[in-house]
């Protein structure tokens, strides 16, 4: 195979962490995946068919253990939520909590978010795309692995409805600055707070245990909200 023929490997923004599912998480996956789970292999979805109704659609990339996404879905029953997470224990926990809360407005992918966006999410279908506390890849040589990059900003712009919002949050100041630099330069967006300004944490974004721990250690938290304009 020549150099020209070799497939280009995409730099991934995540590493699948080692971690076994608890019995409860595995049981939640086995019992509830048919109701809440979505599969990359099934291709492009029609959100109205998936949820059985037309409603504003919120997508979260990397929901971790799912606590904040569950709380948002519980507090906004008028909206539909899709979560994407590559780590099965987090997916199992979210499914367990979704059942406990009796939620019908949430669905889940356990897969690579970039591939899900490309293959499964229709253009101009999202009211909000959420990216909360992504891996900061704090070593300079790893900055290329950060998910927020110019190419990513344009890929997700296609998925947002005009007027839709890309909402980011991080507790790494350097990553917040990187997000601001990338998104301020990105075509087709405007900063809802004004040029170079961070957003106050909205009341509907729950404070997670992860955030509480960081705040106890003296970490700041930066929210950024960029709206698709074209």
GROMACS .gro file of C-alpha atoms in nm:
model
  230
    1UNK     CA    1   0.000   0.000   0.000
    2UNK     CA    2   0.145   0.338  -0.100
    3UNK     CA    3   0.142   0.644   0.127
    4UNK     CA    4  -0.132   0.789  -0.092
    5UNK     CA    5  -0.350   0.480  -0.041
    6UNK     CA    6  -0.313   0.456   0.337
    7UNK     CA    7  -0.630   0.567   0.520
    8UNK     CA    8  -0.591   0.881   0.728
    9UNK     CA    9  -0.634   0.806   1.098
   10UNK     CA   10  -0.853   1.060   1.272
   11UNK     CA   11  -0.709   1.190   1.598
   12UNK     CA   12  -0.950   1.089   1.872
   13UNK     CA   13  -1.037   1.324   2.156
   14UNK     CA   14  -1.092   1.044   2.405
   15UNK     CA   15  -0.936   0.730   2.547
   16UNK     CA   16  -1.168   0.451   2.657
   17UNK     CA   17  -1.084   0.419   3.026
   18UNK     CA   18  -1.054   0.081   3.190
   19UNK     CA   19  -1.341   0.021   3.425
   20UNK     CA   20  -1.577  -0.265   3.486
   21UNK     CA   21  -1.949  -0.225   3.497
   22UNK     CA   22  -2.119  -0.305   3.824
   23UNK     CA   23  -2.384  -0.576   3.823
   24UNK     CA   24  -2.651  -0.306   3.846
   25UNK     CA   25  -2.507  -0.112   3.554
   26UNK     CA   26  -2.485  -0.427   3.341
   27UNK     CA   27  -2.842  -0.522   3.432
   28UNK     CA   28  -2.959  -0.171   3.340
   29UNK     CA   29  -2.788  -0.205   3.002
   30UNK     CA   30  -2.933  -0.550   2.936
   31UNK     CA   31  -3.288  -0.459   3.040
   32UNK     CA   32  -3.319  -0.100   2.916
   33UNK     CA   33  -3.098  -0.065   2.608
   34UNK     CA   34  -3.386  -0.172   2.377
   35UNK     CA   35  -3.594   0.120   2.509
   36UNK     CA   36  -3.330   0.393   2.541
   37UNK     CA   37  -3.040   0.280   2.323
   38UNK     CA   38  -2.959   0.404   1.972
   39UNK     CA   39  -2.708   0.231   1.743
   40UNK     CA   40  -2.451   0.388   1.513
   41UNK     CA   41  -2.505   0.107   1.262
   42UNK     CA   42  -2.870   0.207   1.219
   43UNK     CA   43  -2.762   0.529   1.050
   44UNK     CA   44  -2.952   0.856   1.018
   45UNK     CA   45  -3.239   0.901   1.264
   46UNK     CA   46  -3.565   1.090   1.243
   47UNK     CA   47  -3.592   1.245   1.592
   48UNK     CA   48  -3.972   1.265   1.573
   49UNK     CA   49  -3.985   0.889   1.509
   50UNK     CA   50  -3.729   0.811   1.780
   51UNK     CA   51  -3.920   1.003   2.048
   52UNK     CA   52  -4.271   0.973   1.909
   53UNK     CA   53  -4.316   1.349   1.903
   54UNK     CA   54  -4.181   1.678   1.766
   55UNK     CA   55  -3.986   1.869   2.032
   56UNK     CA   56  -3.669   2.078   2.067
   57UNK     CA   57  -3.368   1.845   2.057
   58UNK     CA   58  -3.067   1.872   2.291
   59UNK     CA   59  -2.758   1.657   2.233
   60UNK     CA   60  -2.481   1.612   2.490
   61UNK     CA   61  -2.138   1.476   2.402
   62UNK     CA   62  -1.960   1.287   2.679
   63UNK     CA   63  -2.214   1.278   2.962
   64UNK     CA   64  -1.984   1.084   3.198
   65UNK     CA   65  -2.194   0.910   3.463
   66UNK     CA   66  -2.504   1.090   3.337
   67UNK     CA   67  -2.622   1.266   3.652
   68UNK     CA   68  -2.646   1.616   3.503
   69UNK     CA   69  -2.807   1.494   3.179
   70UNK     CA   70  -3.070   1.303   3.376
   71UNK     CA   71  -3.143   1.613   3.584
   72UNK     CA   72  -3.177   1.833   3.275
   73UNK     CA   73  -3.411   1.584   3.109
   74UNK     CA   74  -3.617   1.566   3.427
   75UNK     CA   75  -3.641   1.944   3.455
   76UNK     CA   76  -3.729   1.998   3.086
   77UNK     CA   77  -3.990   1.736   2.991
   78UNK     CA   78  -4.087   1.953   2.693
   79UNK     CA   79  -3.749   1.881   2.529
   80UNK     CA   80  -3.592   1.566   2.385
   81UNK     CA   81  -3.237   1.470   2.490
   82UNK     CA   82  -2.976   1.250   2.324
   83UNK     CA   83  -2.659   1.164   2.515
   84UNK     CA   84  -2.341   1.019   2.366
   85UNK     CA   85  -2.083   0.845   2.586
   86UNK     CA   86  -1.810   0.594   2.500
   87UNK     CA   87  -1.772   0.448   2.851
   88UNK     CA   88  -2.021   0.166   2.919
   89UNK     CA   89  -2.032   0.209   3.301
   90UNK     CA   90  -2.159   0.566   3.256
   91UNK     CA   91  -2.417   0.452   3.004
   92UNK     CA   92  -2.533   0.178   3.239
   93UNK     CA   93  -2.569   0.423   3.526
   94UNK     CA   94  -2.764   0.671   3.311
   95UNK     CA   95  -3.003   0.398   3.195
   96UNK     CA   96  -3.062   0.289   3.553
   97UNK     CA   97  -3.139   0.644   3.662
   98UNK     CA   98  -3.359   0.712   3.358
   99UNK     CA   99  -3.575   0.415   3.454
  100UNK     CA  100  -3.587   0.524   3.820
  101UNK     CA  101  -3.702   0.871   3.712
  102UNK     CA  102  -3.953   0.734   3.460
  103UNK     CA  103  -3.806   0.946   3.181
  104UNK     CA  104  -3.933   0.909   2.826
  105UNK     CA  105  -3.748   1.207   2.673
  106UNK     CA  106  -3.394   1.068   2.667
  107UNK     CA  107  -3.203   0.835   2.433
  108UNK     CA  108  -2.839   0.720   2.435
  109UNK     CA  109  -2.554   0.626   2.205
  110UNK     CA  110  -2.254   0.432   2.339
  111UNK     CA  111  -2.014   0.527   2.063
  112UNK     CA  112  -1.776   0.787   1.918
  113UNK     CA  113  -1.957   1.123   1.913
  114UNK     CA  114  -1.793   1.244   1.592
  115UNK     CA  115  -1.913   0.935   1.405
  116UNK     CA  116  -2.261   0.960   1.558
  117UNK     CA  117  -2.288   1.323   1.449
  118UNK     CA  118  -2.173   1.245   1.097
  119UNK     CA  119  -2.380   0.931   1.041
  120UNK     CA  120  -2.688   0.961   1.262
  121UNK     CA  121  -2.787   1.321   1.343
  122UNK     CA  122  -2.977   1.514   1.073
  123UNK     CA  123  -2.855   1.857   0.965
  124UNK     CA  124  -3.022   2.155   1.136
  125UNK     CA  125  -3.195   1.930   1.390
  126UNK     CA  126  -3.039   2.047   1.719
  127UNK     CA  127  -3.159   2.330   1.939
  128UNK     CA  128  -2.856   2.283   2.165
  129UNK     CA  129  -2.534   2.085   2.155
  130UNK     CA  130  -2.371   2.047   2.497
  131UNK     CA  131  -2.005   1.970   2.571
  132UNK     CA  132  -1.942   1.983   2.945
  133UNK     CA  133  -1.598   1.922   3.096
  134UNK     CA  134  -1.437   1.740   2.801
  135UNK     CA  135  -1.089   1.595   2.847
  136UNK     CA  136  -0.861   1.904   2.854
  137UNK     CA  137  -0.555   1.718   2.724
  138UNK     CA  138  -0.354   1.964   2.930
  139UNK     CA  139  -0.006   1.871   2.799
  140UNK     CA  140   0.083   2.096   2.509
  141UNK     CA  141   0.181   1.806   2.284
  142UNK     CA  142  -0.170   1.664   2.331
  143UNK     CA  143  -0.362   1.984   2.250
  144UNK     CA  144  -0.433   1.850   1.901
  145UNK     CA  145  -0.652   1.586   2.069
  146UNK     CA  146  -0.890   1.846   2.213
  147UNK     CA  147  -1.232   1.798   2.058
  148UNK     CA  148  -1.296   2.171   2.007
  149UNK     CA  149  -1.107   2.247   1.686
  150UNK     CA  150  -1.197   2.455   1.377
  151UNK     CA  151  -1.302   2.148   1.176
  152UNK     CA  152  -1.525   2.025   1.462
  153UNK     CA  153  -1.690   2.367   1.494
  154UNK     CA  154  -1.800   2.349   1.131
  155UNK     CA  155  -1.915   1.987   1.154
  156UNK     CA  156  -2.148   2.065   1.443
  157UNK     CA  157  -2.266   2.392   1.283
  158UNK     CA  158  -2.433   2.178   1.016
  159UNK     CA  159  -2.622   1.990   1.287
  160UNK     CA  160  -2.744   2.297   1.477
  161UNK     CA  161  -3.055   2.477   1.362
  162UNK     CA  162  -2.996   2.844   1.281
  163UNK     CA  163  -3.029   3.012   1.620
  164UNK     CA  164  -2.921   2.691   1.794
  165UNK     CA  165  -2.650   2.699   2.059
  166UNK     CA  166  -2.318   2.522   2.113
  167UNK     CA  167  -2.275   2.530   2.492
  168UNK     CA  168  -1.934   2.439   2.636
  169UNK     CA  169  -1.807   2.427   2.993
  170UNK     CA  170  -1.460   2.352   3.129
  171UNK     CA  171  -1.267   2.390   3.452
  172UNK     CA  172  -0.932   2.427   3.272
  173UNK     CA  173  -0.862   2.794   3.204
  174UNK     CA  174  -0.623   2.717   2.919
  175UNK     CA  175  -0.887   2.503   2.750
  176UNK     CA  176  -1.147   2.778   2.802
  177UNK     CA  177  -0.912   3.018   2.625
  178UNK     CA  178  -0.861   2.764   2.346
  179UNK     CA  179  -1.240   2.721   2.309
  180UNK     CA  180  -1.287   3.096   2.296
  181UNK     CA  181  -1.015   3.137   2.033
  182UNK     CA  182  -1.151   2.859   1.810
  183UNK     CA  183  -1.516   2.957   1.836
  184UNK     CA  184  -1.458   3.331   1.802
  185UNK     CA  185  -1.284   3.265   1.471
  186UNK     CA  186  -1.539   3.009   1.350
  187UNK     CA  187  -1.754   3.111   1.056
  188UNK     CA  188  -2.129   3.117   1.113
  189UNK     CA  189  -2.133   3.169   1.490
  190UNK     CA  190  -2.171   3.453   1.736
  191UNK     CA  191  -2.088   3.464   2.105
  192UNK     CA  192  -2.418   3.517   2.288
  193UNK     CA  193  -2.239   3.708   2.565
  194UNK     CA  194  -2.045   3.938   2.335
  195UNK     CA  195  -1.700   3.916   2.184
  196UNK     CA  196  -1.448   3.743   2.412
  197UNK     CA  197  -1.697   3.709   2.700
  198UNK     CA  198  -1.769   3.396   2.903
  199UNK     CA  199  -2.126   3.313   3.005
  200UNK     CA  200  -2.250   3.284   3.362
  201UNK     CA  201  -2.344   2.926   3.444
  202UNK     CA  202  -2.712   2.897   3.347
  203UNK     CA  203  -2.944   2.776   3.619
  204UNK     CA  204  -3.052   2.480   3.407
  205UNK     CA  205  -2.698   2.334   3.392
  206UNK     CA  206  -2.669   2.133   3.713
  207UNK     CA  207  -2.355   2.155   3.925
  208UNK     CA  208  -2.203   1.808   3.899
  209UNK     CA  209  -2.001   1.625   4.165
  210UNK     CA  210  -1.705   1.665   3.931
  211UNK     CA  211  -1.753   2.042   3.928
  212UNK     CA  212  -1.806   2.059   4.304
  213UNK     CA  213  -1.480   1.871   4.359
  214UNK     CA  214  -1.296   2.109   4.128
  215UNK     CA  215  -1.441   2.415   4.298
  216UNK     CA  216  -1.330   2.281   4.638
  217UNK     CA  217  -0.980   2.256   4.493
  218UNK     CA  218  -1.004   2.617   4.378
  219UNK     CA  219  -1.069   2.551   4.012
  220UNK     CA  220  -1.274   2.804   3.819
  221UNK     CA  221  -1.546   2.704   3.571
  222UNK     CA  222  -1.595   2.871   3.236
  223UNK     CA  223  -1.914   2.845   3.026
  224UNK     CA  224  -1.917   2.949   2.660
  225UNK     CA  225  -2.232   2.979   2.448
  226UNK     CA  226  -2.203   3.027   2.074
  227UNK     CA  227  -2.510   3.059   1.851
  228UNK     CA  228  -2.531   2.945   1.491
  229UNK     CA  229  -2.608   3.250   1.278
  230UNK     CA  230  -2.580   3.105   0.927
   0.00000   0.00000   0.00000
